[in-house]
Amino acid sequence: MPPLYEHFPRKDDLVLAYLDKVDQAWFGQLRAAARDAGEAPRAQLVGMFDALSSACRREGYHGCAFINTAAESGAGTDVHARTVEHKNVVRAWVTDLARRARAADPDLLARQLTLLIDGGLSGGVLDADPATPHAAKAAAQVLVDTACPPDTP
């Protein structure tokens, strides 16, 4: 078996490969939780918070890999840029859902909801309370109810 450095000549290369893998898994979980909530974009905006419960319960969970990595990497590095890119892609996806849910201000709602996701992921580490993801989901419901008109049949 070749040494690790033959696959990843720089530590940053290894970190970037790890972030790519986490990105695929986490964003996939987030999208799946939204889909599982139903067809209505309003329901998907709230339903995506179900992904927090499974993430925070995972053995060895230490918080959001992107937030943790951003805190450890210097601004202007490839690693830091990758963390920002991930957060921007997630926010763009949430903005699209908010737009389809007819939010009064889709950009603002997306920013609020992604902040709630990040807070829920952080809270899952800090207090390891299984109620934390449920509290984030309840707050998301209030934000969505305030920002979006009711679904029409």
PDB file of N, CA and C in Angstrom, residues 38-118:
ATOM      1  N   GLY A  38     -41.920  16.138   1.833  1.00  0.00           N
ATOM      2  CA  GLY A  38     -43.016  16.291   0.884  1.00  0.00           C
ATOM      3  C   GLY A  38     -42.644  17.175  -0.285  1.00  0.00           C
ATOM      4  N   GLU A  39     -43.634  17.445  -1.104  1.00  0.00           N
ATOM      5  CA  GLU A  39     -43.417  18.206  -2.337  1.00  0.00           C
ATOM      6  C   GLU A  39     -43.384  19.719  -2.126  1.00  0.00           C
ATOM      7  N   ALA A  40     -44.092  20.196  -1.108  1.00  0.00           N
ATOM      8  CA  ALA A  40     -44.223  21.643  -0.898  1.00  0.00           C
ATOM      9  C   ALA A  40     -42.894  22.245  -0.423  1.00  0.00           C
ATOM     10  N   PRO A  41     -42.420  23.302  -1.086  1.00  0.00           N
ATOM     11  CA  PRO A  41     -41.165  23.931  -0.677  1.00  0.00           C
ATOM     12  C   PRO A  41     -41.170  24.405   0.778  1.00  0.00           C
ATOM     13  N   ARG A  42     -42.330  24.887   1.262  1.00  0.00           N
ATOM     14  CA  ARG A  42     -42.413  25.300   2.678  1.00  0.00           C
ATOM     15  C   ARG A  42     -42.075  24.122   3.586  1.00  0.00           C
ATOM     16  N   ALA A  43     -42.662  22.981   3.307  1.00  0.00           N
ATOM     17  CA  ALA A  43     -42.414  21.787   4.122  1.00  0.00           C
ATOM     18  C   ALA A  43     -40.953  21.356   4.008  1.00  0.00           C
ATOM     19  N   GLN A  44     -40.375  21.504   2.836  1.00  0.00           N
ATOM     20  CA  GLN A  44     -38.981  21.118   2.641  1.00  0.00           C
ATOM     21  C   GLN A  44     -38.034  22.024   3.426  1.00  0.00           C
ATOM     22  N   LEU A  45     -38.374  23.316   3.488  1.00  0.00           N
ATOM     23  CA  LEU A  45     -37.536  24.251   4.246  1.00  0.00           C
ATOM     24  C   LEU A  45     -37.463  23.863   5.725  1.00  0.00           C
ATOM     25  N   VAL A  46     -38.553  23.350   6.252  1.00  0.00           N
ATOM     26  CA  VAL A  46     -38.583  22.923   7.649  1.00  0.00           C
ATOM     27  C   VAL A  46     -38.062  21.497   7.775  1.00  0.00           C
ATOM     28  N   GLY A  47     -38.452  20.647   6.839  1.00  0.00           N
ATOM     29  CA  GLY A  47     -38.069  19.242   6.893  1.00  0.00           C
ATOM     30  C   GLY A  47     -36.574  19.006   6.825  1.00  0.00           C
ATOM     31  N   MET A  48     -35.846  19.907   6.149  1.00  0.00           N
ATOM     32  CA  MET A  48     -34.399  19.706   6.052  1.00  0.00           C
ATOM     33  C   MET A  48     -33.745  19.673   7.427  1.00  0.00           C
ATOM     34  N   PHE A  49     -34.406  20.233   8.431  1.00  0.00           N
ATOM     35  CA  PHE A  49     -33.850  20.246   9.780  1.00  0.00           C
ATOM     36  C   PHE A  49     -33.835  18.861  10.413  1.00  0.00           C
ATOM     37  N   ASP A  50     -34.551  17.915   9.835  1.00  0.00           N
ATOM     38  CA  ASP A  50     -34.483  16.540  10.336  1.00  0.00           C
ATOM     39  C   ASP A  50     -33.086  15.949  10.140  1.00  0.00           C
ATOM     40  N   ALA A  51     -32.336  16.482   9.201  1.00  0.00           N
ATOM     41  CA  ALA A  51     -30.961  16.012   8.991  1.00  0.00           C
ATOM     42  C   ALA A  51     -30.079  16.323  10.203  1.00  0.00           C
ATOM     43  N   LEU A  52     -30.427  17.356  10.961  1.00  0.00           N
ATOM     44  CA  LEU A  52     -29.631  17.696  12.143  1.00  0.00           C
ATOM     45  C   LEU A  52     -29.676  16.584  13.179  1.00  0.00           C
ATOM     46  N   SER A  53     -30.853  16.000  13.356  1.00  0.00           N
ATOM     47  CA  SER A  53     -30.998  14.953  14.372  1.00  0.00           C
ATOM     48  C   SER A  53     -30.052  13.797  14.111  1.00  0.00           C
ATOM     49  N   SER A  54     -30.012  13.329  12.869  1.00  0.00           N
ATOM     50  CA  SER A  54     -29.133  12.192  12.575  1.00  0.00           C
ATOM     51  C   SER A  54     -27.664  12.603  12.635  1.00  0.00           C
ATOM     52  N   ALA A  55     -27.341  13.811  12.212  1.00  0.00           N
ATOM     53  CA  ALA A  55     -25.943  14.260  12.252  1.00  0.00           C
ATOM     54  C   ALA A  55     -25.444  14.364  13.688  1.00  0.00           C
ATOM     55  N   CYS A  56     -26.242  14.953  14.555  1.00  0.00           N
ATOM     56  CA  CYS A  56     -25.813  15.182  15.936  1.00  0.00           C
ATOM     57  C   CYS A  56     -25.753  13.895  16.757  1.00  0.00           C
ATOM     58  N   ARG A  57     -26.465  12.872  16.330  1.00  0.00           N
ATOM     59  CA  ARG A  57     -26.457  11.585  17.057  1.00  0.00           C
ATOM     60  C   ARG A  57     -25.341  10.653  16.595  1.00  0.00           C
ATOM     61  N   ARG A  58     -24.685  11.010  15.511  1.00  0.00           N
ATOM     62  CA  ARG A  58     -23.657  10.141  14.943  1.00  0.00           C
ATOM     63  C   ARG A  58     -22.492   9.971  15.931  1.00  0.00           C
ATOM     64  N   GLU A  59     -22.045   8.731  16.083  1.00  0.00           N
ATOM     65  CA  GLU A  59     -20.907   8.425  16.969  1.00  0.00           C
ATOM     66  C   GLU A  59     -19.689   9.233  16.529  1.00  0.00           C
ATOM     67  N   GLY A  60     -19.036   9.864  17.466  1.00  0.00           N
ATOM     68  CA  GLY A  60     -17.846  10.639  17.162  1.00  0.00           C
ATOM     69  C   GLY A  60     -18.126  12.009  16.570  1.00  0.00           C
ATOM     70  N   TYR A  61     -19.380  12.466  16.631  1.00  0.00           N
ATOM     71  CA  TYR A  61     -19.741  13.763  16.058  1.00  0.00           C
ATOM     72  C   TYR A  61     -19.041  14.894  16.822  1.00  0.00           C
ATOM     73  N   HIS A  62     -18.379  15.764  16.081  1.00  0.00           N
ATOM     74  CA  HIS A  62     -17.659  16.886  16.690  1.00  0.00           C
ATOM     75  C   HIS A  62     -18.044  18.219  16.068  1.00  0.00           C
ATOM     76  N   GLY A  63     -19.216  18.286  15.482  1.00  0.00           N
ATOM     77  CA  GLY A  63     -19.662  19.538  14.900  1.00  0.00           C
ATOM     78  C   GLY A  63     -19.496  19.573  13.395  1.00  0.00           C
ATOM     79  N   CYS A  64     -19.847  20.687  12.841  1.00  0.00           N
ATOM     80  CA  CYS A  64     -19.782  20.875  11.396  1.00  0.00           C
ATOM     81  C   CYS A  64     -18.320  20.885  10.933  1.00  0.00           C
ATOM     82  N   ALA A  65     -17.995  19.967  10.047  1.00  0.00           N
ATOM     83  CA  ALA A  65     -16.621  19.860   9.545  1.00  0.00           C
ATOM     84  C   ALA A  65     -16.193  21.149   8.853  1.00  0.00           C
ATOM     85  N   PHE A  66     -17.126  21.838   8.223  1.00  0.00           N
ATOM     86  CA  PHE A  66     -16.776  23.055   7.492  1.00  0.00           C
ATOM     87  C   PHE A  66     -16.496  24.217   8.435  1.00  0.00           C
ATOM     88  N   ILE A  67     -17.295  24.347   9.470  1.00  0.00           N
ATOM     89  CA  ILE A  67     -17.049  25.404  10.460  1.00  0.00           C
ATOM     90  C   ILE A  67     -15.746  25.119  11.195  1.00  0.00           C
ATOM     91  N   ASN A  68     -15.556  23.868  11.606  1.00  0.00           N
ATOM     92  CA  ASN A  68     -14.328  23.501  12.318  1.00  0.00           C
ATOM     93  C   ASN A  68     -13.100  23.752  11.455  1.00  0.00           C
ATOM     94  N   THR A  69     -13.175  23.382  10.188  1.00  0.00           N
ATOM     95  CA  THR A  69     -12.042  23.561   9.284  1.00  0.00           C
ATOM     96  C   THR A  69     -11.793  25.038   9.008  1.00  0.00           C
ATOM     97  N   ALA A  70     -12.859  25.804   8.836  1.00  0.00           N
ATOM     98  CA  ALA A  70     -12.688  27.241   8.590  1.00  0.00           C
ATOM     99  C   ALA A  70     -11.999  27.911   9.775  1.00  0.00           C
ATOM    100  N   ALA A  71     -12.325  27.457  10.979  1.00  0.00           N
ATOM    101  CA  ALA A  71     -11.711  28.035  12.176  1.00  0.00           C
ATOM    102  C   ALA A  71     -10.220  27.717  12.251  1.00  0.00           C
ATOM    103  N   GLU A  72      -9.819  26.600  11.669  1.00  0.00           N
ATOM    104  CA  GLU A  72      -8.425  26.158  11.734  1.00  0.00           C
ATOM    105  C   GLU A  72      -7.588  26.587  10.530  1.00  0.00           C
ATOM    106  N   SER A  73      -8.234  27.036   9.469  1.00  0.00           N
ATOM    107  CA  SER A  73      -7.490  27.388   8.251  1.00  0.00           C
ATOM    108  C   SER A  73      -7.399  28.894   8.110  1.00  0.00           C
ATOM    109  N   GLY A  74      -6.385  29.318   7.452  1.00  0.00           N
ATOM    110  CA  GLY A  74      -6.193  30.745   7.237  1.00  0.00           C
ATOM    111  C   GLY A  74      -7.024  31.252   6.072  1.00  0.00           C
ATOM    112  N   ALA A  75      -7.529  32.468   6.209  1.00  0.00           N
ATOM    113  CA  ALA A  75      -8.261  33.099   5.108  1.00  0.00           C
ATOM    114  C   ALA A  75      -7.338  33.166   3.895  1.00  0.00           C
ATOM    115  N   GLY A  76      -7.920  32.922   2.735  1.00  0.00           N
ATOM    116  CA  GLY A  76      -7.142  32.977   1.504  1.00  0.00           C
ATOM    117  C   GLY A  76      -6.532  31.647   1.096  1.00  0.00           C
ATOM    118  N   THR A  77      -6.643  30.624   1.954  1.00  0.00           N
ATOM    119  CA  THR A  77      -6.121  29.301   1.590  1.00  0.00           C
ATOM    120  C   THR A  77      -7.174  28.537   0.793  1.00  0.00           C
ATOM    121  N   ASP A  78      -6.721  27.513   0.093  1.00  0.00           N
ATOM    122  CA  ASP A  78      -7.652  26.668  -0.661  1.00  0.00           C
ATOM    123  C   ASP A  78      -8.665  26.011   0.267  1.00  0.00           C
ATOM    124  N   VAL A  79      -8.212  25.601   1.425  1.00  0.00           N
ATOM    125  CA  VAL A  79      -9.096  24.938   2.389  1.00  0.00           C
ATOM    126  C   VAL A  79     -10.175  25.899   2.857  1.00  0.00           C
ATOM    127  N   HIS A  80      -9.795  27.102   3.219  1.00  0.00           N
ATOM    128  CA  HIS A  80     -10.781  28.084   3.674  1.00  0.00           C
ATOM    129  C   HIS A  80     -11.769  28.404   2.549  1.00  0.00           C
ATOM    130  N   ALA A  81     -11.250  28.545   1.347  1.00  0.00           N
ATOM    131  CA  ALA A  81     -12.116  28.828   0.198  1.00  0.00           C
ATOM    132  C   ALA A  81     -13.130  27.709  -0.010  1.00  0.00           C
ATOM    133  N   ARG A  82     -12.711  26.453   0.210  1.00  0.00           N
ATOM    134  CA  ARG A  82     -13.620  25.312   0.037  1.00  0.00           C
ATOM    135  C   ARG A  82     -14.728  25.333   1.088  1.00  0.00           C
ATOM    136  N   THR A  83     -14.418  25.745   2.306  1.00  0.00           N
ATOM    137  CA  THR A  83     -15.444  25.821   3.346  1.00  0.00           C
ATOM    138  C   THR A  83     -16.474  26.895   2.998  1.00  0.00           C
ATOM    139  N   VAL A  84     -15.996  28.019   2.517  1.00  0.00           N
ATOM    140  CA  VAL A  84     -16.901  29.105   2.126  1.00  0.00           C
ATOM    141  C   VAL A  84     -17.752  28.669   0.937  1.00  0.00           C
ATOM    142  N   GLU A  85     -17.134  27.982  -0.021  1.00  0.00           N
ATOM    143  CA  GLU A  85     -17.877  27.500  -1.189  1.00  0.00           C
ATOM    144  C   GLU A  85     -19.018  26.574  -0.764  1.00  0.00           C
ATOM    145  N   HIS A  86     -18.728  25.661   0.152  1.00  0.00           N
ATOM    146  CA  HIS A  86     -19.767  24.744   0.630  1.00  0.00           C
ATOM    147  C   HIS A  86     -20.933  25.521   1.237  1.00  0.00           C
ATOM    148  N   LYS A  87     -20.631  26.451   2.107  1.00  0.00           N
ATOM    149  CA  LYS A  87     -21.694  27.228   2.766  1.00  0.00           C
ATOM    150  C   LYS A  87     -22.494  28.026   1.734  1.00  0.00           C
ATOM    151  N   ASN A  88     -21.825  28.561   0.727  1.00  0.00           N
ATOM    152  CA  ASN A  88     -22.522  29.321  -0.314  1.00  0.00           C
ATOM    153  C   ASN A  88     -23.431  28.433  -1.163  1.00  0.00           C
ATOM    154  N   VAL A  89     -22.981  27.222  -1.467  1.00  0.00           N
ATOM    155  CA  VAL A  89     -23.801  26.289  -2.254  1.00  0.00           C
ATOM    156  C   VAL A  89     -25.052  25.894  -1.469  1.00  0.00           C
ATOM    157  N   VAL A  90     -24.875  25.599  -0.188  1.00  0.00           N
ATOM    158  CA  VAL A  90     -26.030  25.243   0.645  1.00  0.00           C
ATOM    159  C   VAL A  90     -27.005  26.415   0.715  1.00  0.00           C
ATOM    160  N   ARG A  91     -26.472  27.619   0.938  1.00  0.00           N
ATOM    161  CA  ARG A  91     -27.350  28.789   1.032  1.00  0.00           C
ATOM    162  C   ARG A  91     -28.066  29.048  -0.291  1.00  0.00           C
ATOM    163  N   ALA A  92     -27.400  28.844  -1.415  1.00  0.00           N
ATOM    164  CA  ALA A  92     -28.052  29.029  -2.721  1.00  0.00           C
ATOM    165  C   ALA A  92     -29.197  28.028  -2.893  1.00  0.00           C
ATOM    166  N   TRP A  93     -28.980  26.797  -2.458  1.00  0.00           N
ATOM    167  CA  TRP A  93     -30.039  25.776  -2.540  1.00  0.00           C
ATOM    168  C   TRP A  93     -31.220  26.162  -1.647  1.00  0.00           C
ATOM    169  N   VAL A  94     -30.934  26.623  -0.440  1.00  0.00           N
ATOM    170  CA  VAL A  94     -32.003  27.039   0.474  1.00  0.00           C
ATOM    171  C   VAL A  94     -32.704  28.277  -0.080  1.00  0.00           C
ATOM    172  N   THR A  95     -31.964  29.186  -0.685  1.00  0.00           N
ATOM    173  CA  THR A  95     -32.574  30.374  -1.300  1.00  0.00           C
ATOM    174  C   THR A  95     -33.544  29.959  -2.399  1.00  0.00           C
ATOM    175  N   ASP A  96     -33.160  28.971  -3.196  1.00  0.00           N
ATOM    176  CA  ASP A  96     -34.050  28.483  -4.245  1.00  0.00           C
ATOM    177  C   ASP A  96     -35.331  27.904  -3.643  1.00  0.00           C
ATOM    178  N   LEU A  97     -35.196  27.117  -2.586  1.00  0.00           N
ATOM    179  CA  LEU A  97     -36.392  26.588  -1.905  1.00  0.00           C
ATOM    180  C   LEU A  97     -37.259  27.734  -1.373  1.00  0.00           C
ATOM    181  N   ALA A  98     -36.619  28.730  -0.768  1.00  0.00           N
ATOM    182  CA  ALA A  98     -37.361  29.869  -0.214  1.00  0.00           C
ATOM    183  C   ALA A  98     -38.077  30.640  -1.325  1.00  0.00           C
ATOM    184  N   ARG A  99     -37.447  30.773  -2.461  1.00  0.00           N
ATOM    185  CA  ARG A  99     -38.060  31.454  -3.607  1.00  0.00           C
ATOM    186  C   ARG A  99     -39.280  30.665  -4.080  1.00  0.00           C
ATOM    187  N   ARG A 100     -39.125  29.323  -4.163  1.00  0.00           N
ATOM    188  CA  ARG A 100     -40.248  28.489  -4.593  1.00  0.00           C
ATOM    189  C   ARG A 100     -41.376  28.467  -3.556  1.00  0.00           C
ATOM    190  N   ALA A 101     -41.021  28.732  -2.286  1.00  0.00           N
ATOM    191  CA  ALA A 101     -42.038  28.818  -1.228  1.00  0.00           C
ATOM    192  C   ALA A 101     -42.663  30.217  -1.180  1.00  0.00           C
ATOM    193  N   ARG A 102     -42.251  31.073  -2.100  1.00  0.00           N
ATOM    194  CA  ARG A 102     -42.760  32.444  -2.221  1.00  0.00           C
ATOM    195  C   ARG A 102     -42.462  33.299  -0.990  1.00  0.00           C
ATOM    196  N   ALA A 103     -41.277  33.111  -0.419  1.00  0.00           N
ATOM    197  CA  ALA A 103     -40.858  33.931   0.724  1.00  0.00           C
ATOM    198  C   ALA A 103     -40.807  35.389   0.302  1.00  0.00           C
ATOM    199  N   ALA A 104     -41.177  36.274   1.218  1.00  0.00           N
ATOM    200  CA  ALA A 104     -41.139  37.710   0.941  1.00  0.00           C
ATOM    201  C   ALA A 104     -39.719  38.150   0.587  1.00  0.00           C
ATOM    202  N   ASP A 105     -38.731  37.618   1.275  1.00  0.00           N
ATOM    203  CA  ASP A 105     -37.316  37.914   1.016  1.00  0.00           C
ATOM    204  C   ASP A 105     -36.547  36.592   1.071  1.00  0.00           C
ATOM    205  N   PRO A 106     -36.453  35.884  -0.066  1.00  0.00           N
ATOM    206  CA  PRO A 106     -35.815  34.556  -0.076  1.00  0.00           C
ATOM    207  C   PRO A 106     -34.372  34.563   0.418  1.00  0.00           C
ATOM    208  N   ASP A 107     -33.618  35.605   0.073  1.00  0.00           N
ATOM    209  CA  ASP A 107     -32.223  35.673   0.508  1.00  0.00           C
ATOM    210  C   ASP A 107     -32.123  35.776   2.027  1.00  0.00           C
ATOM    211  N   LEU A 108     -32.960  36.605   2.609  1.00  0.00           N
ATOM    212  CA  LEU A 108     -32.951  36.766   4.065  1.00  0.00           C
ATOM    213  C   LEU A 108     -33.384  35.471   4.757  1.00  0.00           C
ATOM    214  N   LEU A 109     -34.444  34.853   4.276  1.00  0.00           N
ATOM    215  CA  LEU A 109     -34.904  33.609   4.888  1.00  0.00           C
ATOM    216  C   LEU A 109     -33.824  32.536   4.775  1.00  0.00           C
ATOM    217  N   ALA A 110     -33.171  32.434   3.640  1.00  0.00           N
ATOM    218  CA  ALA A 110     -32.102  31.443   3.469  1.00  0.00           C
ATOM    219  C   ALA A 110     -30.956  31.709   4.441  1.00  0.00           C
ATOM    220  N   ARG A 111     -30.592  32.959   4.602  1.00  0.00           N
ATOM    221  CA  ARG A 111     -29.515  33.290   5.548  1.00  0.00           C
ATOM    222  C   ARG A 111     -29.936  32.905   6.964  1.00  0.00           C
ATOM    223  N   GLN A 112     -31.164  33.218   7.332  1.00  0.00           N
ATOM    224  CA  GLN A 112     -31.649  32.879   8.675  1.00  0.00           C
ATOM    225  C   GLN A 112     -31.660  31.363   8.893  1.00  0.00           C
ATOM    226  N   LEU A 113     -32.160  30.624   7.909  1.00  0.00           N
ATOM    227  CA  LEU A 113     -32.257  29.179   8.064  1.00  0.00           C
ATOM    228  C   LEU A 113     -30.881  28.502   8.083  1.00  0.00           C
ATOM    229  N   THR A 114     -29.948  28.990   7.270  1.00  0.00           N
ATOM    230  CA  THR A 114     -28.618  28.377   7.283  1.00  0.00           C
ATOM    231  C   THR A 114     -27.874  28.728   8.577  1.00  0.00           C
ATOM    232  N   LEU A 115     -28.134  29.897   9.125  1.00  0.00           N
ATOM    233  CA  LEU A 115     -27.576  30.210  10.444  1.00  0.00           C
ATOM    234  C   LEU A 115     -28.136  29.271  11.506  1.00  0.00           C
ATOM    235  N   LEU A 116     -29.419  28.976  11.394  1.00  0.00           N
ATOM    236  CA  LEU A 116     -30.050  28.028  12.322  1.00  0.00           C
ATOM    237  C   LEU A 116     -29.454  26.623  12.172  1.00  0.00           C
ATOM    238  N   ILE A 117     -29.199  26.210  10.949  1.00  0.00           N
ATOM    239  CA  ILE A 117     -28.565  24.905  10.722  1.00  0.00           C
ATOM    240  C   ILE A 117     -27.200  24.880  11.400  1.00  0.00           C
ATOM    241  N   ASP A 118     -26.398  25.917  11.156  1.00  0.00           N
ATOM    242  CA  ASP A 118     -25.061  25.969  11.760  1.00  0.00           C
ATOM    243  C   ASP A 118     -25.152  25.987  13.283  1.00  0.00           C
TER     244      ASP A 118
END
